[in-house]
Each structure stands twice: as structure tokens, then as C-alpha cells.
Amino acid sequence: MSRNYKEDQANEIEALDSIYCGDMEILATEPLHKFKIPIATEEYNAEEQSNGLACKLVFAYTENYPDEAPLVEIEDTINFQDNFESKLLEQLECSIKMNVGLEMIFCLVSNAQEWLNERWDEFKKQEEEDRARKLKEVEEAEQKKFEGTRVTVESFLKWKTEFEESTGIAAKREKNNDSKKLTGRELFIRDNTLNESDIKYLLEAGDSIENVKIDESLFQNICELDLDEDDDDEEWTPGDDDDD
């Protein structure tokens, strides 16, 4: 006994209309049924057309359906990526091949619904990973502001020299070195006015240079003195002669 395809198709249409509670739209009944069923991900906001994926599946029975595959189209896609439509059609074709001989529209719609949910979950996961990556990049950029430049011996010495020159520390140190305590010989060599100090004091006391008596014997052996050893001599303090 041959199969009554018309009857099988009509029964499926009735069942589908009951399942989808009026969401199914009948586009044609003759010569064969053609209808449209909307699907969307669970979080999809229909009013704002956001927060999810959505589309409409258009089915058309062939003469010998369900022993032949139905015709399937996808319309009114929302938030689909470029390849989503072709990928979904491939998914439906695989499901059709597995269900030939059976009323399959409900199975195809459920399969497409599941596929959309999987793609949306992948999208949310990728979006979360991108958000975390950007946040990490911002945090790393902020952290670098506090890390500064890595210091080496060479960079520190260069900075130290430039800092001391810019703040005057180098000039002050040089001045302090110049004004350190000098030996008697260094003072005598550096300041020629010391050569005239004794004569100056005599003149200020009212004596004339002619009245100054010089014992030349005191200077006969002056060349034999080791003036470089002044630093090693014990420092004389008042009162030492009194002990003698």
C-alpha cells in the first residue's frame, strides 16, 4: 500500500501549529505546503533585536516528503556573522539525511535552535575573553607607570652625574675640596703675601726695615730641610715648652 504523502504532510502541519502556538506562519497550501517558523537564542531580546541570534526557517514540502528532503531557506537573520547562514544550512542538510522517511520538521527546528545557542555561547565566551584581555592590558599599562626604567650601574652613574651638576652639588663638592685644611707649606706656596707677613707686622709696630737684624746662619742649611714631611710633624700646642 502506497504512502499518502498529502495526509502525512497535513498531519504534521497541524502538529507544528500546535507546538509553536501560532508563531508558525503558513505561506502556501497549494500545490504543497510552505511555511515559516522563527527561532532565536534563549536570551534574545526581540523588541531590541539584541543579546542573541535570531532568524526564520522557511520550509517547503516536496511531493514525496517525508521520503524526500524538504526545501529549506533562512530569512531575516539577526546578529548573524558572515558565515552563520551557510553553516546553519549545512547543519540542517546533515540532519535531513539522517531523518529521511520520517516527519522531520520539528527535529530540524530543534537542531537549528540548538546550533544558534551554541554559536551564541561561543560569542559570549569570546567577548568575555576579549574583555578580560583588554582589562589586563590596561592594568599592565598602569603598572608600568609605577615600574619606571630598569636601573643599571651605568645608567645610575650617568643619572648621578647629571643630577649633581643640575643641583649644584658637584660645584659645592669641588669648592669644599679646594677649601680643605692645607699644610703650612701649601699655604706658603699658594699665598705669596705670607712672605711679607713678618715685615708687615714690624712696620705696623713702627720699626723700620733697616733696624731688623737677620741671623744669616739660620738659613745656611735650609736646602737640606725636607719640607714634604711637614704633615708628619707633631702638632705643637701651647704649653709644650713649659714642660721642658
Short mmCIF file of C-alpha atoms in Angstrom, two decimals:
data_model
loop_
_atom_site.label_atom_id
_atom_site.label_comp_id
_atom_site.label_asym_id
_atom_site.label_seq_id
_atom_site.Cartn_x
_atom_site.Cartn_y
_atom_site.Cartn_z
CA MET A 1 0.00 0.00 0.00
CA SER A 2 1.45 3.36 -1.09
CA ARG A 3 2.01 6.15 1.42
CA ASN A 4 -0.43 9.07 1.47
CA TYR A 5 2.04 11.98 1.49
CA LYS A 6 -0.66 14.65 1.45
CA GLU A 7 -2.20 13.26 4.59
CA ASP A 8 1.14 12.87 6.34
CA GLN A 9 2.05 16.46 5.49
CA ALA A 10 -1.29 17.83 6.70
CA ASN A 11 -0.98 15.98 9.98
CA GLU A 12 2.49 17.39 10.54
CA ILE A 13 1.32 20.93 9.79
CA GLU A 14 -1.40 20.56 12.39
CA ALA A 15 1.05 19.25 14.97
CA LEU A 16 3.57 22.02 14.26
CA ASP A 17 0.94 24.74 14.59
CA SER A 18 0.01 23.32 17.98
CA ILE A 19 3.65 23.10 19.11
CA TYR A 20 4.62 26.63 18.11
CA CYS A 21 1.42 28.23 19.38
CA GLY A 22 0.65 30.44 16.41
CA ASP A 23 4.28 31.54 15.76
CA MET A 24 4.32 29.43 12.62
CA GLU A 25 3.23 31.36 9.55
CA ILE A 26 1.59 29.47 6.66
CA LEU A 27 2.79 30.91 3.37
CA ALA A 28 1.06 28.49 0.97
CA THR A 29 -1.05 25.34 1.00
CA GLU A 30 -1.26 24.57 -2.72
CA PRO A 31 0.13 22.82 -4.54
CA LEU A 32 2.26 21.97 -1.48
CA HIS A 33 2.61 23.47 1.98
CA LYS A 34 5.13 26.22 2.56
CA PHE A 35 5.54 27.78 5.99
CA LYS A 36 7.85 29.82 8.17
CA ILE A 37 8.97 29.22 11.78
CA PRO A 38 11.00 31.76 13.78
CA ILE A 39 13.84 30.65 16.08
CA ALA A 40 16.09 32.57 18.44
CA THR A 41 18.57 32.00 21.23
CA GLU A 42 17.25 31.86 24.79
CA GLU A 43 18.49 35.34 25.82
CA TYR A 44 17.41 37.10 22.63
CA ASN A 45 15.55 40.40 23.12
CA ALA A 46 13.01 40.56 20.28
CA GLU A 47 12.00 44.18 20.93
CA GLU A 48 15.56 45.49 20.79
CA GLN A 49 16.84 42.73 18.48
CA SER A 50 19.83 42.32 20.75
CA ASN A 51 21.51 39.96 23.19
CA GLY A 52 21.24 36.93 20.96
CA LEU A 53 20.76 35.42 17.50
CA ALA A 54 17.54 35.02 15.56
CA CYS A 55 16.25 34.02 12.14
CA LYS A 56 13.28 32.42 10.39
CA LEU A 57 13.34 28.98 8.83
CA VAL A 58 11.29 28.62 5.67
CA PHE A 59 10.22 25.07 4.80
CA ALA A 60 8.52 23.80 1.65
CA TYR A 61 7.29 20.26 1.27
CA THR A 62 8.25 18.30 -1.81
CA GLU A 63 5.73 15.93 -3.45
CA ASN A 64 7.04 12.80 -1.75
CA TYR A 65 8.02 14.31 1.61
CA PRO A 66 8.95 12.81 4.08
CA ASP A 67 10.54 10.20 1.84
CA GLU A 68 12.20 13.14 0.09
CA ALA A 69 14.00 16.04 1.72
CA PRO A 70 12.05 19.25 2.26
CA LEU A 71 13.31 22.54 0.86
CA VAL A 72 14.87 24.83 3.50
CA GLU A 73 15.72 28.53 3.40
CA ILE A 74 16.86 31.00 6.05
CA GLU A 75 15.43 34.54 6.20
CA ASP A 76 15.51 37.62 8.43
CA THR A 77 18.78 36.80 10.15
CA ILE A 78 19.67 38.99 13.15
CA ASN A 79 23.19 39.33 14.58
CA PHE A 80 24.48 36.57 12.29
CA GLN A 81 28.14 36.55 11.40
CA ASP A 82 29.05 36.33 7.72
CA ASN A 83 29.26 32.53 7.56
CA PHE A 84 26.48 31.66 10.00
CA GLU A 85 23.75 31.23 7.39
CA SER A 86 25.73 28.82 5.22
CA LYS A 87 26.94 26.90 8.28
CA LEU A 88 23.40 26.52 9.60
CA LEU A 89 22.17 25.25 6.23
CA GLU A 90 24.96 22.66 6.23
CA GLN A 91 23.88 21.57 9.70
CA LEU A 92 20.25 21.19 8.56
CA GLU A 93 21.24 19.20 5.46
CA CYS A 94 23.09 16.70 7.65
CA SER A 95 20.06 16.35 9.89
CA ILE A 96 17.74 15.90 6.87
CA LYS A 97 19.85 13.00 5.54
CA MET A 98 19.59 11.26 8.90
CA ASN A 99 15.80 11.62 9.05
CA VAL A 100 14.63 10.86 5.53
CA GLY A 101 11.42 8.80 5.70
CA LEU A 102 10.24 10.49 8.91
CA GLU A 103 8.33 13.69 9.58
CA MET A 104 11.35 15.81 10.45
CA ILE A 105 10.39 19.50 10.64
CA PHE A 106 10.25 19.60 14.46
CA CYS A 107 13.62 17.84 14.58
CA LEU A 108 15.12 20.31 12.11
CA VAL A 109 13.80 23.32 14.02
CA SER A 110 15.15 21.94 17.31
CA ASN A 111 18.50 21.21 15.70
CA ALA A 112 18.74 24.76 14.32
CA GLN A 113 17.71 26.19 17.69
CA GLU A 114 20.48 24.26 19.44
CA TRP A 115 23.02 25.37 16.82
CA LEU A 116 22.13 29.04 17.40
CA ASN A 117 22.52 28.62 21.18
CA GLU A 118 25.95 27.07 20.73
CA ARG A 119 27.11 29.90 18.48
CA TRP A 120 25.82 32.50 20.94
CA ASP A 121 27.60 30.78 23.84
CA GLU A 122 30.81 30.85 21.82
CA PHE A 123 30.26 34.53 21.07
CA LYS A 124 29.74 35.36 24.76
CA LYS A 125 32.83 33.38 25.75
CA GLN A 126 34.94 35.17 23.14
CA GLU A 127 33.52 38.52 24.23
CA GLU A 128 34.38 37.76 27.87
CA GLU A 129 37.92 36.71 26.91
CA ASP A 130 38.38 39.93 24.90
CA ARG A 131 37.09 41.98 27.82
CA ALA A 132 39.47 40.22 30.22
CA ARG A 133 42.39 40.68 27.81
CA LYS A 134 41.71 44.40 27.40
CA LEU A 135 41.38 44.80 31.18
CA LYS A 136 44.69 43.01 31.66
CA GLU A 137 46.35 45.26 29.06
CA VAL A 138 45.06 48.34 30.87
CA GLU A 139 46.26 47.02 34.24
CA GLU A 140 49.69 46.19 32.80
CA ALA A 141 49.94 49.66 31.24
CA GLU A 142 49.05 51.25 34.60
CA GLN A 143 51.58 49.03 36.38
CA LYS A 144 54.36 50.09 34.01
CA LYS A 145 53.82 53.69 35.08
CA PHE A 146 55.00 52.70 38.56
CA GLU A 147 57.79 50.38 37.48
CA GLY A 148 59.88 53.05 35.75
CA THR A 149 63.10 52.26 33.92
CA ARG A 150 65.28 49.35 34.99
CA VAL A 151 68.43 50.73 36.65
CA THR A 152 71.92 49.54 35.72
CA VAL A 153 75.27 50.67 37.12
CA GLU A 154 75.93 52.72 34.00
CA SER A 155 72.51 54.40 33.98
CA PHE A 156 72.74 55.17 37.70
CA LEU A 157 76.18 56.78 37.40
CA LYS A 158 75.00 58.84 34.44
CA TRP A 159 71.92 59.98 36.34
CA LYS A 160 74.00 60.76 39.45
CA THR A 161 76.40 62.94 37.46
CA GLU A 162 73.60 64.84 35.73
CA PHE A 163 71.69 65.26 38.99
CA GLU A 164 74.68 66.63 40.90
CA GLU A 165 75.52 69.05 38.10
CA SER A 166 71.92 70.29 37.80
CA THR A 167 71.53 70.80 41.56
CA GLY A 168 74.97 72.36 42.12
CA ILE A 169 76.17 69.51 44.32
CA ALA A 170 79.20 68.89 42.13
CA ALA A 171 80.28 72.54 42.25
CA LYS A 172 79.79 72.65 46.01
CA ARG A 173 81.85 69.49 46.49
CA GLU A 174 84.66 70.93 44.37
CA LYS A 175 84.59 74.12 46.39
CA ASN A 176 84.77 72.16 49.64
CA ASN A 177 87.72 70.20 48.34
CA ASP A 178 89.51 73.42 47.48
CA SER A 179 88.91 74.82 50.95
CA LYS A 180 90.10 71.76 52.90
CA LYS A 181 92.81 72.22 55.53
CA LEU A 182 96.17 72.93 53.88
CA THR A 183 99.64 72.32 55.30
CA GLY A 184 101.88 75.24 56.16
CA ARG A 185 103.94 74.66 53.08
CA GLU A 186 100.82 74.55 50.85
CA LEU A 187 99.60 77.82 52.36
CA PHE A 188 103.02 79.40 51.90
CA ILE A 189 103.21 78.33 48.24
CA ARG A 190 99.60 79.26 47.45
CA ASP A 191 99.58 82.68 49.22
CA ASN A 192 102.66 84.84 48.41
CA THR A 193 101.53 87.52 50.84
CA LEU A 194 102.71 85.28 53.65
CA ASN A 195 106.26 86.07 52.56
CA GLU A 196 105.78 89.63 53.70
CA SER A 197 103.76 88.98 56.86
CA ASP A 198 106.59 89.44 59.37
CA ILE A 199 107.87 92.64 57.72
CA LYS A 200 104.31 93.95 57.57
CA TYR A 201 103.83 93.45 61.29
CA LEU A 202 107.16 95.17 62.06
CA LEU A 203 106.25 98.19 60.00
CA GLU A 204 102.86 98.41 61.67
CA ALA A 205 104.70 98.43 65.06
CA GLY A 206 106.74 101.46 63.97
CA ASP A 207 110.09 99.72 63.29
CA SER A 208 111.99 100.31 60.05
CA ILE A 209 113.27 97.53 57.86
CA GLU A 210 116.84 98.75 58.39
CA ASN A 211 116.57 98.04 62.13
CA VAL A 212 115.68 94.39 61.52
CA LYS A 213 118.65 92.18 62.28
CA ILE A 214 118.85 88.89 60.42
CA ASP A 215 120.96 85.99 61.62
CA GLU A 216 122.11 84.55 58.28
CA SER A 217 123.43 81.41 59.95
CA LEU A 218 119.84 80.27 60.46
CA PHE A 219 119.37 79.87 56.69
CA GLN A 220 122.66 78.21 55.77
CA ASN A 221 121.24 74.68 55.87
CA ILE A 222 117.68 75.45 54.69
CA CYS A 223 118.18 73.49 51.46
CA GLU A 224 118.71 70.33 53.49
CA LEU A 225 115.25 70.54 55.11
CA ASP A 226 112.65 68.04 53.94
CA LEU A 227 109.64 70.28 53.60
CA ASP A 228 107.47 67.39 52.32
CA GLU A 229 107.38 65.84 55.78
CA ASP A 230 105.51 68.71 57.41
CA ASP A 231 102.41 66.56 57.66
CA ASP A 232 104.27 64.02 59.81
CA ASP A 233 105.46 66.54 62.43
CA GLU A 234 103.66 66.50 65.69
CA GLU A 235 101.37 69.46 66.09
CA TRP A 236 102.72 71.93 68.65
CA THR A 237 100.36 73.08 71.27
CA PRO A 238 100.84 75.95 73.70
CA GLY A 239 102.45 74.87 76.93
CA ASP A 240 104.74 72.20 75.47
CA ASP A 241 107.84 74.32 76.08
CA ASP A 242 106.80 74.94 79.68
CA ASP A 243 107.14 71.21 80.44
CA ASP A 244 110.82 71.44 79.47
#
